[in-house]
JSON list of C-alpha atoms in Angstrom, two decimals:
[
{"chain": "A", "resi": 1, "resn": "MET", "atom": "CA", "xyz": [30.15, -11.42, -3.27]},
{"chain": "A", "resi": 2, "resn": "PHE", "atom": "CA", "xyz": [31.76, -14.08, -1.11]},
{"chain": "A", "resi": 3, "resn": "GLU", "atom": "CA", "xyz": [35.17, -15.44, -1.16]},
{"chain": "A", "resi": 4, "resn": "VAL", "atom": "CA", "xyz": [35.76, -18.99, 0.06]},
{"chain": "A", "resi": 5, "resn": "CYS", "atom": "CA", "xyz": [39.26, -20.77, 0.41]},
{"chain": "A", "resi": 6, "resn": "PHE", "atom": "CA", "xyz": [39.88, -24.40, 0.87]},
{"chain": "A", "resi": 7, "resn": "GLU", "atom": "CA", "xyz": [43.15, -25.83, 2.08]},
{"chain": "A", "resi": 8, "resn": "SER", "atom": "CA", "xyz": [44.41, -29.35, 2.50]},
{"chain": "A", "resi": 9, "resn": "ASN", "atom": "CA", "xyz": [47.35, -29.92, 4.83]},
{"chain": "A", "resi": 10, "resn": "GLY", "atom": "CA", "xyz": [47.91, -33.59, 3.83]},
{"chain": "A", "resi": 11, "resn": "THR", "atom": "CA", "xyz": [51.43, -35.00, 2.97]},
{"chain": "A", "resi": 12, "resn": "GLY", "atom": "CA", "xyz": [52.03, -36.77, -0.27]},
{"chain": "A", "resi": 13, "resn": "ARG", "atom": "CA", "xyz": [49.26, -37.79, -2.71]},
{"chain": "A", "resi": 14, "resn": "ILE", "atom": "CA", "xyz": [45.76, -36.98, -1.20]},
{"chain": "A", "resi": 15, "resn": "PRO", "atom": "CA", "xyz": [42.85, -38.98, -2.51]},
{"chain": "A", "resi": 16, "resn": "ASP", "atom": "CA", "xyz": [39.94, -37.17, -4.06]},
{"chain": "A", "resi": 17, "resn": "GLN", "atom": "CA", "xyz": [37.83, -35.64, -1.48]},
{"chain": "A", "resi": 18, "resn": "LEU", "atom": "CA", "xyz": [34.22, -34.52, -1.53]},
{"chain": "A", "resi": 19, "resn": "VAL", "atom": "CA", "xyz": [33.53, -31.13, -0.08]},
{"chain": "A", "resi": 20, "resn": "ILE", "atom": "CA", "xyz": [29.89, -29.88, 0.60]},
{"chain": "A", "resi": 21, "resn": "LEU", "atom": "CA", "xyz": [29.34, -26.32, 0.92]},
{"chain": "A", "resi": 22, "resn": "ASP", "atom": "CA", "xyz": [25.99, -25.06, 2.26]},
{"chain": "A", "resi": 23, "resn": "MET", "atom": "CA", "xyz": [25.82, -21.35, 2.24]},
{"chain": "A", "resi": 24, "resn": "LYS", "atom": "CA", "xyz": [22.77, -19.51, 3.57]},
{"chain": "A", "resi": 25, "resn": "HIS", "atom": "CA", "xyz": [21.86, -15.99, 3.19]},
{"chain": "A", "resi": 26, "resn": "GLY", "atom": "CA", "xyz": [18.96, -13.77, 4.32]},
{"chain": "A", "resi": 27, "resn": "VAL", "atom": "CA", "xyz": [16.35, -15.08, 6.69]},
{"chain": "A", "resi": 28, "resn": "GLU", "atom": "CA", "xyz": [17.93, -18.61, 6.48]},
{"chain": "A", "resi": 29, "resn": "ALA", "atom": "CA", "xyz": [21.28, -17.40, 7.81]},
{"chain": "A", "resi": 30, "resn": "LYS", "atom": "CA", "xyz": [19.71, -16.09, 11.12]},
{"chain": "A", "resi": 31, "resn": "ASN", "atom": "CA", "xyz": [20.06, -18.17, 14.10]},
{"chain": "A", "resi": 32, "resn": "TYR", "atom": "CA", "xyz": [16.68, -17.92, 15.81]},
{"chain": "A", "resi": 33, "resn": "LYS", "atom": "CA", "xyz": [17.62, -20.30, 18.68]},
{"chain": "A", "resi": 34, "resn": "GLU", "atom": "CA", "xyz": [20.46, -17.78, 19.73]},
{"chain": "A", "resi": 35, "resn": "MET", "atom": "CA", "xyz": [18.06, -14.86, 19.20]},
{"chain": "A", "resi": 36, "resn": "ALA", "atom": "CA", "xyz": [15.44, -16.68, 21.48]},
{"chain": "A", "resi": 37, "resn": "LYS", "atom": "CA", "xyz": [18.19, -17.16, 24.30]},
{"chain": "A", "resi": 38, "resn": "VAL", "atom": "CA", "xyz": [19.48, -13.49, 24.09]},
{"chain": "A", "resi": 39, "resn": "GLU", "atom": "CA", "xyz": [16.09, -11.90, 23.87]},
{"chain": "A", "resi": 40, "resn": "LYS", "atom": "CA", "xyz": [14.29, -14.41, 26.24]},
{"chain": "A", "resi": 41, "resn": "LEU", "atom": "CA", "xyz": [11.61, -15.23, 23.65]},
{"chain": "A", "resi": 42, "resn": "ARG", "atom": "CA", "xyz": [9.09, -17.96, 24.03]},
{"chain": "A", "resi": 43, "resn": "PRO", "atom": "CA", "xyz": [8.88, -20.56, 21.08]},
{"chain": "A", "resi": 44, "resn": "LEU", "atom": "CA", "xyz": [5.77, -18.89, 19.73]},
{"chain": "A", "resi": 45, "resn": "GLU", "atom": "CA", "xyz": [7.41, -15.47, 19.67]},
{"chain": "A", "resi": 46, "resn": "VAL", "atom": "CA", "xyz": [10.45, -16.90, 17.91]},
{"chain": "A", "resi": 47, "resn": "GLU", "atom": "CA", "xyz": [8.27, -18.44, 15.18]},
{"chain": "A", "resi": 48, "resn": "LEU", "atom": "CA", "xyz": [6.35, -15.20, 14.78]},
{"chain": "A", "resi": 49, "resn": "ARG", "atom": "CA", "xyz": [9.75, -13.42, 14.36]},
{"chain": "A", "resi": 50, "resn": "ARG", "atom": "CA", "xyz": [10.93, -16.03, 11.83]},
{"chain": "A", "resi": 51, "resn": "LEU", "atom": "CA", "xyz": [7.67, -15.53, 9.74]},
{"chain": "A", "resi": 52, "resn": "GLU", "atom": "CA", "xyz": [7.85, -11.89, 9.91]},
{"chain": "A", "resi": 53, "resn": "ASP", "atom": "CA", "xyz": [11.44, -11.85, 8.55]},
{"chain": "A", "resi": 54, "resn": "LEU", "atom": "CA", "xyz": [10.20, -14.49, 5.87]},
{"chain": "A", "resi": 55, "resn": "SER", "atom": "CA", "xyz": [7.40, -12.27, 4.71]},
{"chain": "A", "resi": 56, "resn": "GLY", "atom": "CA", "xyz": [9.66, -9.21, 4.56]},
{"chain": "A", "resi": 57, "resn": "SER", "atom": "CA", "xyz": [12.16, -11.18, 2.42]},
{"chain": "A", "resi": 58, "resn": "ILE", "atom": "CA", "xyz": [9.50, -12.31, 0.03]},
{"chain": "A", "resi": 59, "resn": "VAL", "atom": "CA", "xyz": [8.22, -8.77, -0.25]},
{"chain": "A", "resi": 60, "resn": "ASN", "atom": "CA", "xyz": [11.75, -7.56, -1.12]},
{"chain": "A", "resi": 61, "resn": "ASP", "atom": "CA", "xyz": [12.29, -10.39, -3.63]},
{"chain": "A", "resi": 62, "resn": "PHE", "atom": "CA", "xyz": [9.08, -9.38, -5.44]},
{"chain": "A", "resi": 63, "resn": "ALA", "atom": "CA", "xyz": [10.11, -5.70, -5.51]},
{"chain": "A", "resi": 64, "resn": "TYR", "atom": "CA", "xyz": [13.60, -6.81, -6.89]},
{"chain": "A", "resi": 65, "resn": "MET", "atom": "CA", "xyz": [11.87, -8.90, -9.70]},
{"chain": "A", "resi": 66, "resn": "LYS", "atom": "CA", "xyz": [9.43, -6.14, -10.60]},
{"chain": "A", "resi": 67, "resn": "LYS", "atom": "CA", "xyz": [12.15, -3.71, -11.65]},
{"chain": "A", "resi": 68, "resn": "PRO", "atom": "CA", "xyz": [13.55, -5.74, -14.49]},
{"chain": "A", "resi": 69, "resn": "GLU", "atom": "CA", "xyz": [10.05, -6.65, -15.63]},
{"chain": "A", "resi": 70, "resn": "GLU", "atom": "CA", "xyz": [9.14, -2.94, -15.86]},
{"chain": "A", "resi": 71, "resn": "GLU", "atom": "CA", "xyz": [12.30, -2.28, -17.80]},
{"chain": "A", "resi": 72, "resn": "MET", "atom": "CA", "xyz": [11.40, -5.12, -20.26]},
{"chain": "A", "resi": 73, "resn": "CYS", "atom": "CA", "xyz": [7.85, -3.79, -20.73]},
{"chain": "A", "resi": 74, "resn": "ASP", "atom": "CA", "xyz": [9.32, -0.32, -21.47]},
{"chain": "A", "resi": 75, "resn": "THR", "atom": "CA", "xyz": [11.71, -1.77, -24.09]},
{"chain": "A", "resi": 76, "resn": "ASN", "atom": "CA", "xyz": [8.97, -3.76, -25.62]},
{"chain": "A", "resi": 77, "resn": "GLU", "atom": "CA", "xyz": [6.32, -1.06, -25.88]},
{"chain": "A", "resi": 78, "resn": "SER", "atom": "CA", "xyz": [8.74, 1.41, -27.61]},
{"chain": "A", "resi": 79, "resn": "PRO", "atom": "CA", "xyz": [9.06, -0.37, -30.88]},
{"chain": "A", "resi": 80, "resn": "ASN", "atom": "CA", "xyz": [5.32, -1.32, -30.65]},
{"chain": "A", "resi": 81, "resn": "THR", "atom": "CA", "xyz": [4.19, 2.39, -30.80]},
{"chain": "A", "resi": 82, "resn": "GLU", "atom": "CA", "xyz": [6.97, 3.05, -33.52]},
{"chain": "A", "resi": 83, "resn": "SER", "atom": "CA", "xyz": [5.48, 0.25, -35.74]},
{"chain": "A", "resi": 84, "resn": "CYS", "atom": "CA", "xyz": [1.90, 1.36, -35.29]},
{"chain": "A", "resi": 85, "resn": "THR", "atom": "CA", "xyz": [2.87, 4.87, -36.31]},
{"chain": "A", "resi": 86, "resn": "SER", "atom": "CA", "xyz": [4.65, 3.59, -39.22]},
{"chain": "A", "resi": 87, "resn": "ALA", "atom": "CA", "xyz": [1.60, 1.49, -40.33]},
{"chain": "A", "resi": 88, "resn": "LEU", "atom": "CA", "xyz": [-0.64, 4.58, -39.95]},
{"chain": "A", "resi": 89, "resn": "PHE", "atom": "CA", "xyz": [1.50, 6.65, -42.20]},
{"chain": "A", "resi": 90, "resn": "THR", "atom": "CA", "xyz": [1.74, 3.72, -44.72]},
{"chain": "A", "resi": 91, "resn": "VAL", "atom": "CA", "xyz": [-1.94, 3.12, -44.98]},
{"chain": "A", "resi": 92, "resn": "LEU", "atom": "CA", "xyz": [-2.83, 6.92, -44.88]},
{"chain": "A", "resi": 93, "resn": "PRO", "atom": "CA", "xyz": [-2.04, 7.53, -48.59]},
{"chain": "A", "resi": 94, "resn": "TYR", "atom": "CA", "xyz": [-4.25, 4.58, -49.70]},
{"chain": "A", "resi": 95, "resn": "TRP", "atom": "CA", "xyz": [-7.34, 5.98, -47.56]},
{"chain": "A", "resi": 96, "resn": "THR", "atom": "CA", "xyz": [-6.77, 9.38, -49.03]},
{"chain": "A", "resi": 97, "resn": "SER", "atom": "CA", "xyz": [-6.62, 8.17, -52.55]},
{"chain": "A", "resi": 98, "resn": "THR", "atom": "CA", "xyz": [-9.78, 5.91, -52.15]},
{"chain": "A", "resi": 99, "resn": "TRP", "atom": "CA", "xyz": [-11.66, 8.88, -50.57]},
{"chain": "A", "resi": 100, "resn": "GLN", "atom": "CA", "xyz": [-10.68, 10.99, -53.64]},
{"chain": "A", "resi": 101, "resn": "VAL", "atom": "CA", "xyz": [-11.95, 8.45, -56.06]},
{"chain": "A", "resi": 102, "resn": "PHE", "atom": "CA", "xyz": [-15.22, 8.01, -54.30]},
{"chain": "A", "resi": 103, "resn": "PHE", "atom": "CA", "xyz": [-15.61, 11.81, -53.82]},
{"chain": "A", "resi": 104, "resn": "ALA", "atom": "CA", "xyz": [-14.81, 12.60, -57.51]},
{"chain": "A", "resi": 105, "resn": "SER", "atom": "CA", "xyz": [-17.29, 9.91, -58.68]},
{"chain": "A", "resi": 106, "resn": "SER", "atom": "CA", "xyz": [-20.22, 11.05, -56.51]},
{"chain": "A", "resi": 107, "resn": "ARG", "atom": "CA", "xyz": [-20.17, 14.61, -57.78]},
{"chain": "A", "resi": 108, "resn": "PRO", "atom": "CA", "xyz": [-22.19, 15.45, -60.82]},
{"chain": "A", "resi": 109, "resn": "ARG", "atom": "CA", "xyz": [-19.98, 15.81, -63.94]},
{"chain": "A", "resi": 110, "resn": "LYS", "atom": "CA", "xyz": [-20.35, 18.68, -66.43]},
{"chain": "A", "resi": 111, "resn": "LYS", "atom": "CA", "xyz": [-19.99, 18.11, -69.99]},
{"chain": "A", "resi": 112, "resn": "LEU", "atom": "CA", "xyz": [-16.77, 19.65, -71.49]},
{"chain": "A", "resi": 113, "resn": "SER", "atom": "CA", "xyz": [-18.48, 21.74, -73.81]},
{"chain": "A", "resi": 114, "resn": "GLU", "atom": "CA", "xyz": [-20.58, 23.32, -71.04]},
{"chain": "A", "resi": 115, "resn": "THR", "atom": "CA", "xyz": [-17.41, 24.24, -69.13]},
{"chain": "A", "resi": 116, "resn": "TRP", "atom": "CA", "xyz": [-15.97, 26.33, -72.08]},
{"chain": "A", "resi": 117, "resn": "LYS", "atom": "CA", "xyz": [-18.89, 28.44, -72.70]}
]
């Protein structure tokens, strides 16, 4: 979180002013020219350091983006399994009754008079 304050010390009516605020963070905010002077690095070494920091930043960004994606997948998969289970228990009685009809019709029937003998 950043807090930025602007103050105008003019007297009387001040005309509209245009303020451009360019804020940098992460790799963009590092001053590699100053780093090169302090550590006495050659231009190629400075560029390698900048690329190393940039690649680390990209890896961190992808790890940050992966977390919400996994949470959304977990949220979406839970109702999916619930609806599949519900569909199975809805269709199960129909399968059972159909099986009973075919099973009963395939067995030979005895005449009623033969069963009461």
